[in-house]
Amino acid sequence: MNPIVVIGEGGHSKVIQDIIFAVGGYQIIAILDDKYKDVYNRDGVLYGPISAVSSIVDRDRNTKLIIAIGNNQVRSEIVKRIRVDHEKFATLIHPSAIISPSARIGEGTVIMPNCVVNANAEIGKHVIINTVVEQF
């Protein structure tokens, strides 16, 4: 299992955590959010402020990060703030998503359940591709 750190603990984070479990191969080792002042361990998962990310990531070079915050501006600010190598970010694609082999998807991107990414699509870094709910 590859270690992964989830940044953010709001409602969007719960959805991202579900995708992490659906994808498999990852073990959540930390959930970081600025609502925490200090780092503490709860049932084998570290909880703490976002500023703790470097010390956690430095423990294992295979550790990946995912920013689990739905607000685009806040997500962008966090990427700039934490200053880690771009290869540290996981790209998560739900198993029910359909992705063209010719599509290019940037690091840190999350593709939600039942999404379709068509041929030659270019998805940037830290993007959220979500489903649409029809209203009648």
mmCIF file of C-alpha atoms in Angstrom:
data_model
loop_
_atom_site.group_PDB
_atom_site.id
_atom_site.type_symbol
_atom_site.label_atom_id
_atom_site.label_comp_id
_atom_site.label_asym_id
_atom_site.label_seq_id
_atom_site.Cartn_x
_atom_site.Cartn_y
_atom_site.Cartn_z
ATOM 1 C CA MET A 1 0.000 0.000 0.000
ATOM 2 C CA ASN A 2 1.277 3.425 -0.936
ATOM 3 C CA PRO A 3 0.989 6.103 1.740
ATOM 4 C CA ILE A 4 -1.179 9.122 0.921
ATOM 5 C CA VAL A 5 -1.789 12.372 2.794
ATOM 6 C CA VAL A 6 -5.174 14.044 2.400
ATOM 7 C CA ILE A 7 -5.138 17.823 2.700
ATOM 8 C CA GLY A 8 -8.518 19.105 3.847
ATOM 9 C CA GLU A 9 -11.140 17.533 6.071
ATOM 10 C CA GLY A 10 -14.434 19.036 4.910
ATOM 11 C CA GLY A 11 -17.240 17.467 2.899
ATOM 12 C CA HIS A 12 -15.181 17.238 -0.306
ATOM 13 C CA SER A 13 -12.511 15.382 1.645
ATOM 14 C CA LYS A 14 -15.001 12.638 2.498
ATOM 15 C CA VAL A 15 -15.711 12.157 -1.221
ATOM 16 C CA ILE A 16 -11.977 12.051 -2.000
ATOM 17 C CA GLN A 17 -11.415 9.503 0.762
ATOM 18 C CA ASP A 18 -14.134 7.301 -0.762
ATOM 19 C CA ILE A 19 -12.346 7.515 -4.121
ATOM 20 C CA ILE A 20 -9.025 6.601 -2.476
ATOM 21 C CA PHE A 21 -10.641 3.452 -1.079
ATOM 22 C CA ALA A 22 -12.323 2.650 -4.428
ATOM 23 C CA VAL A 23 -9.052 3.054 -6.349
ATOM 24 C CA GLY A 24 -7.169 0.868 -3.881
ATOM 25 C CA GLY A 25 -3.429 0.690 -3.399
ATOM 26 C CA TYR A 26 -3.316 3.638 -1.003
ATOM 27 C CA GLN A 27 -3.312 3.902 2.761
ATOM 28 C CA ILE A 28 -4.304 7.242 4.250
ATOM 29 C CA ILE A 29 -1.554 8.080 6.732
ATOM 30 C CA ALA A 30 -2.539 11.680 7.493
ATOM 31 C CA ILE A 31 -5.397 14.128 7.162
ATOM 32 C CA LEU A 32 -4.248 17.719 7.421
ATOM 33 C CA ASP A 33 -6.414 20.770 7.905
ATOM 34 C CA ASP A 34 -5.687 24.160 9.430
ATOM 35 C CA LYS A 35 -8.454 23.649 11.975
ATOM 36 C CA TYR A 36 -5.839 21.600 13.879
ATOM 37 C CA LYS A 37 -3.120 23.320 15.906
ATOM 38 C CA ASP A 38 -0.972 20.285 16.651
ATOM 39 C CA VAL A 39 -0.324 16.868 15.138
ATOM 40 C CA TYR A 40 -1.863 13.901 16.886
ATOM 41 C CA ASN A 41 -2.466 10.235 16.083
ATOM 42 C CA ARG A 42 -5.981 8.794 15.983
ATOM 43 C CA ASP A 43 -6.294 5.110 15.096
ATOM 44 C CA GLY A 44 -3.037 5.117 13.142
ATOM 45 C CA VAL A 45 -3.811 8.255 11.104
ATOM 46 C CA LEU A 46 -2.073 11.552 11.811
ATOM 47 C CA TYR A 47 -4.223 14.672 12.075
ATOM 48 C CA GLY A 48 -2.703 18.128 12.099
ATOM 49 C CA PRO A 49 -2.242 21.482 10.390
ATOM 50 C CA ILE A 50 -1.300 21.728 6.729
ATOM 51 C CA SER A 51 2.110 23.088 7.760
ATOM 52 C CA ALA A 52 2.992 19.552 8.950
ATOM 53 C CA VAL A 53 2.932 18.207 5.391
ATOM 54 C CA SER A 54 6.693 18.410 4.763
ATOM 55 C CA SER A 55 7.640 16.521 7.893
ATOM 56 C CA ILE A 56 5.133 13.776 7.086
ATOM 57 C CA VAL A 57 6.049 13.491 3.403
ATOM 58 C CA ASP A 58 9.769 13.443 4.178
ATOM 59 C CA ARG A 59 9.378 10.245 6.237
ATOM 60 C CA ASP A 60 8.699 8.132 3.135
ATOM 61 C CA ARG A 61 9.645 9.256 -0.344
ATOM 62 C CA ASN A 62 6.759 7.216 -1.802
ATOM 63 C CA THR A 63 4.163 9.277 0.058
ATOM 64 C CA LYS A 64 1.657 10.993 -2.211
ATOM 65 C CA LEU A 65 -0.529 14.027 -1.522
ATOM 66 C CA ILE A 66 -4.017 14.932 -2.619
ATOM 67 C CA ILE A 67 -5.689 18.250 -1.963
ATOM 68 C CA ALA A 68 -9.249 17.433 -0.963
ATOM 69 C CA ILE A 69 -10.710 20.921 -1.011
ATOM 70 C CA GLY A 70 -13.432 21.794 -3.493
ATOM 71 C CA ASN A 71 -12.720 25.527 -3.779
ATOM 72 C CA ASN A 72 -10.426 26.129 -6.779
ATOM 73 C CA GLN A 73 -8.781 29.255 -5.374
ATOM 74 C CA VAL A 74 -8.065 27.669 -1.999
ATOM 75 C CA ARG A 75 -6.673 24.538 -3.705
ATOM 76 C CA SER A 76 -4.351 26.719 -5.808
ATOM 77 C CA GLU A 77 -3.168 28.660 -2.759
ATOM 78 C CA ILE A 78 -2.382 25.441 -0.898
ATOM 79 C CA VAL A 79 -0.315 24.089 -3.811
ATOM 80 C CA LYS A 80 1.791 27.269 -3.723
ATOM 81 C CA ARG A 81 2.008 27.235 0.059
ATOM 82 C CA ILE A 82 3.181 23.690 0.665
ATOM 83 C CA ARG A 83 5.999 23.748 -1.920
ATOM 84 C CA VAL A 84 6.587 20.058 -2.533
ATOM 85 C CA ASP A 85 7.800 18.378 -5.695
ATOM 86 C CA HIS A 86 5.043 18.002 -8.269
ATOM 87 C CA GLU A 87 5.553 14.229 -8.471
ATOM 88 C CA LYS A 88 4.390 14.016 -4.870
ATOM 89 C CA PHE A 89 0.775 14.604 -5.943
ATOM 90 C CA ALA A 90 -1.492 11.649 -6.611
ATOM 91 C CA THR A 91 -3.922 11.662 -9.518
ATOM 92 C CA LEU A 92 -7.091 9.824 -8.549
ATOM 93 C CA ILE A 93 -9.486 8.382 -11.120
ATOM 94 C CA HIS A 94 -12.551 6.572 -9.832
ATOM 95 C CA PRO A 95 -12.823 3.052 -11.312
ATOM 96 C CA SER A 96 -16.219 3.862 -12.871
ATOM 97 C CA ALA A 97 -14.818 6.812 -14.863
ATOM 98 C CA ILE A 98 -14.155 6.329 -18.574
ATOM 99 C CA ILE A 99 -10.893 7.886 -19.706
ATOM 100 C CA SER A 100 -9.676 7.918 -23.306
ATOM 101 C CA PRO A 101 -6.158 6.533 -23.667
ATOM 102 C CA SER A 102 -5.200 9.711 -25.540
ATOM 103 C CA ALA A 103 -6.335 12.025 -22.720
ATOM 104 C CA ARG A 104 -3.652 13.770 -20.664
ATOM 105 C CA ILE A 105 -4.382 14.344 -17.028
ATOM 106 C CA GLY A 106 -2.286 16.596 -14.783
ATOM 107 C CA GLU A 107 -1.040 15.635 -11.351
ATOM 108 C CA GLY A 108 -3.254 16.200 -8.369
ATOM 109 C CA THR A 109 -6.399 15.864 -10.466
ATOM 110 C CA VAL A 110 -9.411 13.920 -9.199
ATOM 111 C CA ILE A 111 -11.919 12.388 -11.591
ATOM 112 C CA MET A 112 -15.137 11.469 -9.827
ATOM 113 C CA PRO A 113 -17.405 8.448 -10.395
ATOM 114 C CA ASN A 114 -19.114 8.011 -13.783
ATOM 115 C CA CYS A 115 -17.220 10.847 -15.514
ATOM 116 C CA VAL A 116 -16.136 10.590 -19.128
ATOM 117 C CA VAL A 117 -12.942 12.177 -20.463
ATOM 118 C CA ASN A 118 -12.904 12.031 -24.255
ATOM 119 C CA ALA A 119 -10.101 11.605 -26.781
ATOM 120 C CA ASN A 120 -7.265 14.127 -26.750
ATOM 121 C CA ALA A 121 -8.619 15.973 -23.719
ATOM 122 C CA GLU A 122 -6.005 17.876 -21.741
ATOM 123 C CA ILE A 123 -6.837 18.214 -18.058
ATOM 124 C CA GLY A 124 -4.648 20.538 -16.009
ATOM 125 C CA LYS A 125 -3.123 20.111 -12.568
ATOM 126 C CA HIS A 126 -5.288 19.836 -9.430
ATOM 127 C CA VAL A 127 -8.550 19.801 -11.377
ATOM 128 C CA ILE A 128 -11.783 18.239 -10.128
ATOM 129 C CA ILE A 129 -13.903 16.549 -12.792
ATOM 130 C CA ASN A 130 -17.322 15.883 -11.300
ATOM 131 C CA THR A 131 -20.601 14.430 -12.491
ATOM 132 C CA VAL A 132 -23.651 16.457 -13.371
ATOM 133 C CA VAL A 133 -27.019 15.890 -11.790
ATOM 134 C CA GLU A 134 -29.971 16.593 -14.066
ATOM 135 C CA GLN A 135 -32.852 18.502 -12.605
ATOM 136 C CA PHE A 136 -36.351 18.227 -13.978
#
